[in-house]
Coordinates of C-alpha atoms in Angstrom, one line a residue:
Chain A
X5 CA -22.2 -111.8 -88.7
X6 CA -23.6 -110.6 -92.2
X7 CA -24.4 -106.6 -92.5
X8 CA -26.6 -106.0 -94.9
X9 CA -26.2 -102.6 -96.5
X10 CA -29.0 -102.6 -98.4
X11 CA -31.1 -103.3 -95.7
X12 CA -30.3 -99.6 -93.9
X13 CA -30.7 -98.1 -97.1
X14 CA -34.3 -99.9 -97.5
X15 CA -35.1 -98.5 -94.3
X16 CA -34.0 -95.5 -94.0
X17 CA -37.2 -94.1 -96.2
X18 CA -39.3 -96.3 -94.0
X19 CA -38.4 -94.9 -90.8
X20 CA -38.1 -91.2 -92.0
X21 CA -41.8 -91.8 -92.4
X22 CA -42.2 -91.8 -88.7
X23 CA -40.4 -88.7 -88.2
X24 CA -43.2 -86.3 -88.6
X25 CA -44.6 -88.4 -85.3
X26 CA -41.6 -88.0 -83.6
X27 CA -41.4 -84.0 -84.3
X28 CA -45.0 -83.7 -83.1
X29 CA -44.7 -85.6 -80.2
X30 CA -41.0 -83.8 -79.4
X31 CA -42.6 -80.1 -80.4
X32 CA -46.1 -80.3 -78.5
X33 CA -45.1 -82.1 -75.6
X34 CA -42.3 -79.6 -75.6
X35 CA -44.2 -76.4 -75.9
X36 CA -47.0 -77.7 -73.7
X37 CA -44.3 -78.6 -71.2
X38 CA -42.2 -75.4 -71.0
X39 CA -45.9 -73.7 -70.0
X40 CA -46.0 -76.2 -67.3
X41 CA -42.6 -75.5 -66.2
X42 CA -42.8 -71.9 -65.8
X43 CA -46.1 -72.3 -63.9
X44 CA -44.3 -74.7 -61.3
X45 CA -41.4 -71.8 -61.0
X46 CA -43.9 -69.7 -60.6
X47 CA -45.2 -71.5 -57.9
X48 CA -42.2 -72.1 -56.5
X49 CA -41.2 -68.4 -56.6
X50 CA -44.6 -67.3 -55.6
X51 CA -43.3 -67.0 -51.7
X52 CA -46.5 -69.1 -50.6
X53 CA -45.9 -72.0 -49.1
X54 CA -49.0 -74.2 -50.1
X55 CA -48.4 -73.4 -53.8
X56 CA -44.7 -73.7 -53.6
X57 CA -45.0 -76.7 -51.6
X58 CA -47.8 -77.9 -54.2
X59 CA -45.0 -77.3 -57.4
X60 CA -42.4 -79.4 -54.8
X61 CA -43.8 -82.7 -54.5
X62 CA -45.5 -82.9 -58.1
X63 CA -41.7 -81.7 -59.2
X64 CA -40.4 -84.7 -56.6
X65 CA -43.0 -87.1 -58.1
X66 CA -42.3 -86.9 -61.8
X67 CA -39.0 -86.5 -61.4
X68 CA -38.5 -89.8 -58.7
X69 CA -40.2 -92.2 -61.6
X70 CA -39.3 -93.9 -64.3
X71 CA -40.8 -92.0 -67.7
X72 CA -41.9 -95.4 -68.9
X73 CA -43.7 -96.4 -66.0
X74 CA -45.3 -92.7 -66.3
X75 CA -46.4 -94.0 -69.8
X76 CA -47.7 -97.0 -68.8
X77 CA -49.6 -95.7 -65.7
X78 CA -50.8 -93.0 -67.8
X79 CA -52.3 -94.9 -70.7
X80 CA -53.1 -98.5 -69.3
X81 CA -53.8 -97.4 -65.8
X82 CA -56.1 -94.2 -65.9
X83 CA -58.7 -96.5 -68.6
X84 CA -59.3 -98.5 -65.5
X85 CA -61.4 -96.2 -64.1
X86 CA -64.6 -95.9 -65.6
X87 CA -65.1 -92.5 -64.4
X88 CA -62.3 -91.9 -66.6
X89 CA -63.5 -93.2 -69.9
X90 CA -66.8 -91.4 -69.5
X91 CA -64.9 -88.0 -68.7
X92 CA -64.4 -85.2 -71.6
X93 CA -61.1 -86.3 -70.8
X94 CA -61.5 -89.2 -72.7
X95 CA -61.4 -88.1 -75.9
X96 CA -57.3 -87.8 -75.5
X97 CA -56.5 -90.5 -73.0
X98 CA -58.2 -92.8 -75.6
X99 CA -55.5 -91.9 -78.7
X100 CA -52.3 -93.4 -77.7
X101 CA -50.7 -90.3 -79.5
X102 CA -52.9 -87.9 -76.3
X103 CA -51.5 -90.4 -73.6
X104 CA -48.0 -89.7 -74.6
X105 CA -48.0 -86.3 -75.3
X106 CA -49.5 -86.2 -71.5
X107 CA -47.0 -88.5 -70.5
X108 CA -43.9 -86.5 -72.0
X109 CA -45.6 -82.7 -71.1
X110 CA -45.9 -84.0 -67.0
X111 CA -42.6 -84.9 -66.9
X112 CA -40.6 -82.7 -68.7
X113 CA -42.3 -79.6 -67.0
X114 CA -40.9 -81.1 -63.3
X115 CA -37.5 -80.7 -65.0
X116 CA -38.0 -77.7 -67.1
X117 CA -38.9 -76.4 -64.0
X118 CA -35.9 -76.9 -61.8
X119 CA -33.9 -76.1 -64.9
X120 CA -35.8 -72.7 -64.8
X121 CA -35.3 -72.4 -61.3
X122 CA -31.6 -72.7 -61.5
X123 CA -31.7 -69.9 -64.1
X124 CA -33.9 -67.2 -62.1
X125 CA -31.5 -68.3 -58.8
X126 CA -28.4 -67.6 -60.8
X127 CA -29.2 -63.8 -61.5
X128 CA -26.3 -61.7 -59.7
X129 CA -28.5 -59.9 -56.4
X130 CA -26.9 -57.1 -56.9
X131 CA -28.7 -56.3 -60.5
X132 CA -32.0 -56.7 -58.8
X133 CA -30.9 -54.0 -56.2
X134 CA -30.2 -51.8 -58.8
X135 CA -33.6 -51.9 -60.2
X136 CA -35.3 -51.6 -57.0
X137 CA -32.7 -48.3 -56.4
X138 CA -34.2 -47.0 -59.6
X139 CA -37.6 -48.0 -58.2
X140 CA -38.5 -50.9 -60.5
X141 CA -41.5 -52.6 -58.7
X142 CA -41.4 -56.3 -58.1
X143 CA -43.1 -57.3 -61.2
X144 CA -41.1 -54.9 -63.5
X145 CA -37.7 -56.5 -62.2
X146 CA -39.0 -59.7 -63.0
X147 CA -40.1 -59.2 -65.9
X148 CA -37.0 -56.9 -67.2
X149 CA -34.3 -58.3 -65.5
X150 CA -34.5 -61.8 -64.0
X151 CA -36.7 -63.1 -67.0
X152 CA -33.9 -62.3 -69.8
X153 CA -30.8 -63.2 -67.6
X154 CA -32.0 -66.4 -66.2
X155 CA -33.7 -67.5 -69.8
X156 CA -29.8 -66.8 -71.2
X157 CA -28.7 -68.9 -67.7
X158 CA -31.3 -71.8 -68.0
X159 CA -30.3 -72.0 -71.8
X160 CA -27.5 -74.6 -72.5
X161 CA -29.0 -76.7 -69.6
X162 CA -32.6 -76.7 -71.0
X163 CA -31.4 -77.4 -74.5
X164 CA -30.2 -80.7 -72.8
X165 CA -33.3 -81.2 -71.5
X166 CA -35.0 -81.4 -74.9
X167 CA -32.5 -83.2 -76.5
X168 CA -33.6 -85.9 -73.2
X169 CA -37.1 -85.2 -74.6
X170 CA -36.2 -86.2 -78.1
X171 CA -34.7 -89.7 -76.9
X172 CA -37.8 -90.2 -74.3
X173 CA -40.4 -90.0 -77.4
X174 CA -39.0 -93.1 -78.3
X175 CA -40.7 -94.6 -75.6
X176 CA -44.0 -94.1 -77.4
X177 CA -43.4 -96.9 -79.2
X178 CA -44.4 -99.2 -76.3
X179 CA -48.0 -97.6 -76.3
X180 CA -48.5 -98.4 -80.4
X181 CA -47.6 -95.1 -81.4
X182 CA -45.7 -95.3 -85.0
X183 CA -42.9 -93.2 -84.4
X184 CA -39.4 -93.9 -85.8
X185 CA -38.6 -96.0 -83.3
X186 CA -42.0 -98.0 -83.7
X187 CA -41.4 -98.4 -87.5
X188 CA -37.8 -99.9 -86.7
X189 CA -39.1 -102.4 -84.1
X190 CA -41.7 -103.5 -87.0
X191 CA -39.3 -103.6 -89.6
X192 CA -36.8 -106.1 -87.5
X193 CA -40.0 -108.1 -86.9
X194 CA -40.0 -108.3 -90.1
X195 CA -36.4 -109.0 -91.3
X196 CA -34.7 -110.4 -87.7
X197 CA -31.2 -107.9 -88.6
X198 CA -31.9 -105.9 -85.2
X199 CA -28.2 -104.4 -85.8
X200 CA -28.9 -103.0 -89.5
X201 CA -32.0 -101.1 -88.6
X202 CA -31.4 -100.0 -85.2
X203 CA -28.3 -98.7 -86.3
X204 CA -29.7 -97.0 -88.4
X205 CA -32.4 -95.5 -86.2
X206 CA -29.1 -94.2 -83.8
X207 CA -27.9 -92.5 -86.5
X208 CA -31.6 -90.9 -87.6
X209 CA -31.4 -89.2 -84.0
X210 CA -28.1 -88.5 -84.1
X211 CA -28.4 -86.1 -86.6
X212 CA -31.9 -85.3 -85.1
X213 CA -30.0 -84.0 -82.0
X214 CA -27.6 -82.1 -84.3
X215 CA -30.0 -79.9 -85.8
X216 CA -31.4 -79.2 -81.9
X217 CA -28.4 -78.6 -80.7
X218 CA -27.1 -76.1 -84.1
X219 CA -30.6 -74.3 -83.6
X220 CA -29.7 -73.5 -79.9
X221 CA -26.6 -72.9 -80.4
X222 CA -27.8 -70.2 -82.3
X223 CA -30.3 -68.8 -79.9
X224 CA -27.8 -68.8 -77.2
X225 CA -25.3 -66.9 -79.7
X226 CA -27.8 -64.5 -80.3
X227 CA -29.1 -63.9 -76.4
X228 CA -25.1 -63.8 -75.4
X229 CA -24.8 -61.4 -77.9
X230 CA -24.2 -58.9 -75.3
X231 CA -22.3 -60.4 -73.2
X232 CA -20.1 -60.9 -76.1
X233 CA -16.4 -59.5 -76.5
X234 CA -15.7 -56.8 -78.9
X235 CA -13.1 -58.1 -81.7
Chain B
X10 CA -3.8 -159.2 -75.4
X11 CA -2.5 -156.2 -73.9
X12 CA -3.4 -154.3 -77.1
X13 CA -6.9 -155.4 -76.7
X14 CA -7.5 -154.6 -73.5
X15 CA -6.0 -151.3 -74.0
X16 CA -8.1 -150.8 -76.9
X17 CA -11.3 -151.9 -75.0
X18 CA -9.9 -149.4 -72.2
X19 CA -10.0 -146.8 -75.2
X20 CA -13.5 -147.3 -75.9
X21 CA -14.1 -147.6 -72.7
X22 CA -13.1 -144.3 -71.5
X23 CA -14.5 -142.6 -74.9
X24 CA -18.0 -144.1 -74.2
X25 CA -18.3 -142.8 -70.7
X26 CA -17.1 -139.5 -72.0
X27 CA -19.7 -139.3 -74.1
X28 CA -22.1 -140.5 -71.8
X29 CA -21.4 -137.9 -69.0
X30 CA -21.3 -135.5 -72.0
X31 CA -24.5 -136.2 -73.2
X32 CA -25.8 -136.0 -69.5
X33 CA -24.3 -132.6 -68.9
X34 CA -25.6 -130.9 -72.2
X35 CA -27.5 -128.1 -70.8
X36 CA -29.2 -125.9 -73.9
X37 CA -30.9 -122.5 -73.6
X38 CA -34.8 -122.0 -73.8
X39 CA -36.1 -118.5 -74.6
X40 CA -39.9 -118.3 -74.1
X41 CA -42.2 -115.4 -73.4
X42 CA -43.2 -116.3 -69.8
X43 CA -46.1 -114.3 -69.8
X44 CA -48.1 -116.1 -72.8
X45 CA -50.7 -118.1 -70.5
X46 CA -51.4 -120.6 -70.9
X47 CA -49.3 -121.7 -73.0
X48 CA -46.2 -120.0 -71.2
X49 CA -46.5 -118.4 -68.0
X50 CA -45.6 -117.7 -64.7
X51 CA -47.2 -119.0 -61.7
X52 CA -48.3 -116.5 -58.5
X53 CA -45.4 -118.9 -57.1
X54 CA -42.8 -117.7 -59.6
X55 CA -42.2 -121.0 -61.1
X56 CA -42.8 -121.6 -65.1
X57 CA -45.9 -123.3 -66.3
X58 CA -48.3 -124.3 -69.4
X59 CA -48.4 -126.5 -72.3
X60 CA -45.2 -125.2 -74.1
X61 CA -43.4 -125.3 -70.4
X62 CA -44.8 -129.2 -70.2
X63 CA -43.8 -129.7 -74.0
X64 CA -40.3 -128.4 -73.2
X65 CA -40.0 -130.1 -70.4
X66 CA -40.9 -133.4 -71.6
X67 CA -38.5 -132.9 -74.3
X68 CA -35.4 -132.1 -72.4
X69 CA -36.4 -135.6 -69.9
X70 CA -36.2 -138.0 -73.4
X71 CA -33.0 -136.0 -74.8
X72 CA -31.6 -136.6 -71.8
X73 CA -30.8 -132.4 -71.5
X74 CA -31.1 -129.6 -69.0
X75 CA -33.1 -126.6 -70.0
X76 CA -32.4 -122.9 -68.7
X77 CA -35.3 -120.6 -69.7
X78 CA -34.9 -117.7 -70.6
X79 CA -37.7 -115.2 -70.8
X80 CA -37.8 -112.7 -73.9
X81 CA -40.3 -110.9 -75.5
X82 CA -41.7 -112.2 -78.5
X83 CA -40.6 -109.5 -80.8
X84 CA -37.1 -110.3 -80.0
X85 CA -37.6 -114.0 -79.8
X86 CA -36.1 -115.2 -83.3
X87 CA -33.4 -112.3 -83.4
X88 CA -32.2 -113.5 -79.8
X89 CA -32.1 -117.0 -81.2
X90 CA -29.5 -116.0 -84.1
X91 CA -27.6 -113.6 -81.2
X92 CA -26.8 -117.0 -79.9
X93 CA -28.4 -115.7 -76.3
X94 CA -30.3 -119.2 -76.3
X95 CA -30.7 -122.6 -78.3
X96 CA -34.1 -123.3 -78.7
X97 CA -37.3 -121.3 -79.4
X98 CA -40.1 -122.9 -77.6
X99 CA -42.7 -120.8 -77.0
X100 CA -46.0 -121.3 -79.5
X101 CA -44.3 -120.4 -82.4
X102 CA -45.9 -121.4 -85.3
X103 CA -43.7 -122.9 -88.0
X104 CA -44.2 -120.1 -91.0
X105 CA -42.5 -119.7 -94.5
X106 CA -41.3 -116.6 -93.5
X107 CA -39.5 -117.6 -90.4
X108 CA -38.3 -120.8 -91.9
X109 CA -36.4 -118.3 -93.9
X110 CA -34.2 -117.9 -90.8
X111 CA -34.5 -120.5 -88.3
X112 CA -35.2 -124.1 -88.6
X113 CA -38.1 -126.1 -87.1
X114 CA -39.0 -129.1 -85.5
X115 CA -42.1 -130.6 -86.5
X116 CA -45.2 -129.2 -85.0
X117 CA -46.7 -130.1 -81.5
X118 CA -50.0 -127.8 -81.2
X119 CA -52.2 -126.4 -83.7
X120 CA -51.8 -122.8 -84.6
X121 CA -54.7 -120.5 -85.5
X122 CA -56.1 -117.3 -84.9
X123 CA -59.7 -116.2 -84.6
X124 CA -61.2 -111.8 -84.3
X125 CA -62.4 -111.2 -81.1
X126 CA -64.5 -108.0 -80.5
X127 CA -67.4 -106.4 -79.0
X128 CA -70.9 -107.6 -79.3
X129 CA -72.2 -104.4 -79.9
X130 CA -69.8 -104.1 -82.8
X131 CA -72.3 -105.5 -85.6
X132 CA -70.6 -106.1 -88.5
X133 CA -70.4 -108.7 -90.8
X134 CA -66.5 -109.4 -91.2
X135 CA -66.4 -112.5 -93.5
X136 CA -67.9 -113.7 -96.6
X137 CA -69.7 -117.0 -96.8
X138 CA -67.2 -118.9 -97.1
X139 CA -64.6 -117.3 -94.5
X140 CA -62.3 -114.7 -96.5
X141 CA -62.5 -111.5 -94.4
X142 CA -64.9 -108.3 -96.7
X143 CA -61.7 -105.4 -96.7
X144 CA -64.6 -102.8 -96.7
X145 CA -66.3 -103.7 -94.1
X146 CA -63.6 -103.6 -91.8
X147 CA -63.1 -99.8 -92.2
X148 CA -63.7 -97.6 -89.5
X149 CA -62.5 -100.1 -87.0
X150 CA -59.5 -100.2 -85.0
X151 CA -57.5 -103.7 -84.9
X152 CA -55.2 -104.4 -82.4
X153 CA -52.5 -106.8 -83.1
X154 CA -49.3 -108.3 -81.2
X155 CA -46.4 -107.2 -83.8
X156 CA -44.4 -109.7 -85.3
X157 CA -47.2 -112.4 -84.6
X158 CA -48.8 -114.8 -87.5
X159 CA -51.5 -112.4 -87.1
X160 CA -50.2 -109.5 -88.1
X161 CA -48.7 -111.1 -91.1
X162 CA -52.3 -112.3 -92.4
X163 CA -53.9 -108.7 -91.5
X164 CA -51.0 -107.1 -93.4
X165 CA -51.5 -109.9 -96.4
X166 CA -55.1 -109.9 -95.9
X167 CA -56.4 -106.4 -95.3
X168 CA -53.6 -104.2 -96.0
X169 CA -55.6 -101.0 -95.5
X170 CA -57.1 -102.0 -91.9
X171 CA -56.6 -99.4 -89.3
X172 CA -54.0 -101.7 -87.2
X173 CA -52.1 -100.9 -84.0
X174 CA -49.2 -102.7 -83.0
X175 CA -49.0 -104.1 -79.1
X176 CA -45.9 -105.9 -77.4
X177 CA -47.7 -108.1 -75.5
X178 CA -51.1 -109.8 -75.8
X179 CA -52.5 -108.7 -72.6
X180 CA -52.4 -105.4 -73.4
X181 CA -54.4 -106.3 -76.3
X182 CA -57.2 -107.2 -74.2
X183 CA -57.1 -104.2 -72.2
X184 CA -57.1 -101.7 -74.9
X185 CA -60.0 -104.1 -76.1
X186 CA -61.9 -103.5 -72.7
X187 CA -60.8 -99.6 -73.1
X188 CA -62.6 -99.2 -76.3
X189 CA -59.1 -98.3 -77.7
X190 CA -59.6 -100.6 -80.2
X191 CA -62.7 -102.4 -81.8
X192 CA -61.2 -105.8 -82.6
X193 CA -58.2 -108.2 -81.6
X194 CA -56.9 -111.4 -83.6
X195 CA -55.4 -113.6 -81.3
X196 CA -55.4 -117.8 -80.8
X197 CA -58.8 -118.5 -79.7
X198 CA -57.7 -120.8 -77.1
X199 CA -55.8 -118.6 -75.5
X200 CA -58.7 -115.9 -75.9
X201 CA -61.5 -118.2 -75.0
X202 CA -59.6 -119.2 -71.4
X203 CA -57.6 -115.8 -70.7
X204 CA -60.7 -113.4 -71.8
X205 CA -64.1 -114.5 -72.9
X206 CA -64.7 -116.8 -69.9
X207 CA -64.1 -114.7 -67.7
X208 CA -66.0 -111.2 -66.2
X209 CA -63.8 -108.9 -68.3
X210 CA -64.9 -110.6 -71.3
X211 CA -68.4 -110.7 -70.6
X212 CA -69.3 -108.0 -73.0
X213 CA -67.1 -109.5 -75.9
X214 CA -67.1 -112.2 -78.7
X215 CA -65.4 -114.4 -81.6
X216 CA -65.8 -112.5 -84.6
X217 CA -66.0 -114.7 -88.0
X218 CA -64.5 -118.1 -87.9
X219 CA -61.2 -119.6 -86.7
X220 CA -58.5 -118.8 -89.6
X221 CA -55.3 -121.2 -90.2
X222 CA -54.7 -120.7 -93.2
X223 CA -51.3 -122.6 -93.8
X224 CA -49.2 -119.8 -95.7
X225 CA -49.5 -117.7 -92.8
X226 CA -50.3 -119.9 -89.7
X227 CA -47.9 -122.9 -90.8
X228 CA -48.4 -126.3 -90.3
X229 CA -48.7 -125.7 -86.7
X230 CA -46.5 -124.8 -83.7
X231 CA -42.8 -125.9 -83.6
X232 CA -39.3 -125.6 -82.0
X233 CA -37.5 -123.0 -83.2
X234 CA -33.6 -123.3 -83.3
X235 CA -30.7 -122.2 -85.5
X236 CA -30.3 -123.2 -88.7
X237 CA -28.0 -126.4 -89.8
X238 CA -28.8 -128.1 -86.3
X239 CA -29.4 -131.4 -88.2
X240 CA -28.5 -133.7 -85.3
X241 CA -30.3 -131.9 -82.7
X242 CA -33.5 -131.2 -84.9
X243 CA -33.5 -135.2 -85.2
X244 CA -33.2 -135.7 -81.4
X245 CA -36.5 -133.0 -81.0
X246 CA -38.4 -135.2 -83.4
X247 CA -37.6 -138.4 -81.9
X248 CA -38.8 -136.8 -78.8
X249 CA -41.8 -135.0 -80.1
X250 CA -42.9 -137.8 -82.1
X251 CA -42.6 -140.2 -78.4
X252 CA -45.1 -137.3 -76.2
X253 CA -47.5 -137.8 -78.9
X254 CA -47.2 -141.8 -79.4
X255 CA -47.6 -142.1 -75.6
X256 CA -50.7 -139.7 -75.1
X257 CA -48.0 -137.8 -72.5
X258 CA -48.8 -134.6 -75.2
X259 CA -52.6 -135.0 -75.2
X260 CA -52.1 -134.9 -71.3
X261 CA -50.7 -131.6 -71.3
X262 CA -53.4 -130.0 -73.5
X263 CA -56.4 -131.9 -71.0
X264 CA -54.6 -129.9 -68.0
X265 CA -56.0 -127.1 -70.0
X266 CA -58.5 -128.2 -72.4
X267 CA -61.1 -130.3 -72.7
X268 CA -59.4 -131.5 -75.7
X269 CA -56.2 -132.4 -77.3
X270 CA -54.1 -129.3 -79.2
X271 CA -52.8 -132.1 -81.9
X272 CA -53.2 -134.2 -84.7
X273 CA -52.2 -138.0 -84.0
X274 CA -50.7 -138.5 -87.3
X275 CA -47.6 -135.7 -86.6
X276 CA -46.8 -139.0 -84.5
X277 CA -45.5 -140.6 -87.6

């Protein structure tokens, strides 16, 4: 087998060119997602059993299927309905780029969620008794105690979550989007070396996931910061 | 004496090896399986179509046993050179481009492409005599299987068209149906069974005239294998050249078609 060096250095450029649509795709569907999830905790913490139960099986849905078929039933299904394609919803569901930001905000939210939920769970009781001894109300302790403990909890596990949502935007590709990932498929249409370009692609999210990881690695350093040791 | 008979013994034994070898040569197909009806699948499972008769055919004359494999077609010519199968025979049409990779038998079906789009899209697409008018395609939304002989001529053709790339061509039509996009290229066969005739594509028709332009259609449709095959591009020929000669290929295409999907003279 031949490796072509030039070829990954030809397109390298060509791919970087996608990676404004894979940051937007990561970054809304992230933001958009996180909203979601603490909703379903929310829900979930809310105490009432037809909203927590509500949060439960749209958590057990989207997190018992496939992301791809989710794609897939998102953009190629829903247009089946005509009721659909006359909706204001239309407007998004018809851009591929709306369908997989939809696609990628529903199911990352289920896991935020849980992920969240493991967080707010993991707050030491006897923290929460202390407020209410120094008569905190319900919302108060929430908001000043559980919130920043379980955010510092849920960290490291949520900053795996998006570095899943990174690799899942890929997945866009199928649905015509021009991400990186949909530039490299074109250019080995183009030049049959699958191994020189997709190569290259792994290494383009390689470092993607890098910088992710360095900038919450920082934001956990700086949450820790005082649970840290004195030196 | 003895020698002779030894010798004859020799020969003997070689030839049936190479009989029973030639018998047992079992070479990998890759097709799309889902490229009706050309290559498809039938609600029974089993593998059907004009390429599926072609191949088959082939592989009785050759005296070989074809495994199909099913791939998708942006994959097809690198899985070729990965060595995952042998032959490529799946409505590929024999380009300059791919020739740069693979080899080819000679041709065995026609290869064109037509625009297909709505009837209320009212715009005149090509010039009187058939080149495509770049500025009247802005504002509309192509859709195009990547990799494909027709996204080759779109990117040659009308570089600045708004195109989208699809893995398959059925999604094509569906994105057609969804108003996703305003126009398809696609082989007009295919388009004129699969789509137009029936109630999804009621509302839809061929825009412009049927392109085949050789530089980016080729001469027609091939078998695709790896290069420096000489022997066994031969052995294709012969066979190719016999389903023509004895009307078996025009058969295939009237299972389909009210007409045949080849020229006679490839027969020579």
């Amino acid at each position: 087998m031949s490796f072509d060096l030039n070829l990954i250095l030809d397109s390298l450029p060509k791919m970087l060119a996608g990676f404004g649509v894979t940051l937007q795709l990561l970054v809304v569907s992230g933001l958009l997602g996180l909203i979601l999830a603490i909703l379903l905790l929310l829900m979930r913490l809310s105490g009432k059993f037809y909203l927590d139960w509500v949060a439960q099986v749209y958590i057990y849905i989207f997190r018992g299927t496939p992301i791809l078929v989710q794609i897939f039933i998102i953009y190629y299904g829903l247009p089946q309905f005509e009721a659909v394609r006359d909706s204001v919803f239309w407007s998004i569901l018809r851009e591929p780029t709306g369908c997989a930001i939809l696609a990628l905000t529903l199911n990352t939210g289920a896991y935020v969620s849980e992920i969240l939920r493991g967080g707010v769970l993991g707050v030491d009781k006897g923290l929460l008794e202390a407020g209410s001894a120094l008569g905190m109300s319900a919302r108060q302790k929430f908001i000043y105690i559980t919130t920043p403990l379980a955010t510092r909890l849920a960290l490291p596990a949520y900053s795996n979550d998006v570095i899943s949502l990174l690799k899942s935007t890929a997945l866009a590709s199928t649905i015509t989007i021009t991400d990186m990932t949909g530039i490299a498929r074109t250019i080995v249409a183009d030049t049959y070396a699958p191994y020189e370009v997709f190569i290259s692609l792994a290494i383009v999210y390689m470092i993607f996931t890098f910088g992710i990881q360095k900038l919450f690695g920082v934001f956990e350093r700086y949450l820790g910061r005082y649970a840290r040791r004195e030196e | 004496m003895r020698f002779k008979s030894i010798q004859l013994m020799a020969i003997g034994v070689v030839a049936m090896c190479s009989a029973f070898n030639a018998s047992a040569e079992t070479l990998r197909v890759g097709m799309e399986c889902t490229y009706a009806p050309f290559n498809y699948r039938t609600a029974e499972g089993e593998l059907a179509g004009y390429d599926v008769d072609v191949a088959k055919g082939v592989a009785a004359i050759i005296g070989a046993d074809f495994e199909y494999v099913c791939q998708e077609w942006d994959g097809m010519i690198p899985a070729l050179l990965a060595n995952k199968f042998d032959l490529i025979i799946a409505s590929m049409s024999i380009t300059e481009k791919r020739m740069e990779k693979i080899d080819f038998s000679g041709p065995y079906r026609f290869s064109t492409g037509q625009i297909v789009g709505s009837k209320k899209t009212r715009v005149t697409l090509f010039d009187g005599s058939g080149n495509p008018i770049p500025g009247n395609f802005d504002g509309l939304k192509v859709g195009l299987e990547r990799a494909t002989t027709y996204s080759s001529w779109f990117e040659e053709k009308l570089p600045g068209a708004d195109v989208l790339l699809y893995d398959s061509s059925e999604s094509l039509y569906l994105d057609l149906q969804n108003g996703r996009v305003d126009l398809i290229m696609t082989n007009p066969m295919k388009a004129h069974l699969k789509f137009l005739a029936k109630a999804d594509g009621a509302g839809f028709e061929f825009k412009g005239p049927v392109v085949d332009e050789e530089k980016y259609f080729g001469i027609g449709v091939g078998i695709g294998m790896r290069q420096g095959q000489d022997e066994l591009k031969n052995r294709l020929n012969g066979a190719l050249k016999k389903l023509i000669n004895s009307g078996d290929l025009e058969s295939y295409a009237r299972k389909i078609f009210p007409f045949k999907l080849h020229k006679d003279e490839w027969g020579q």
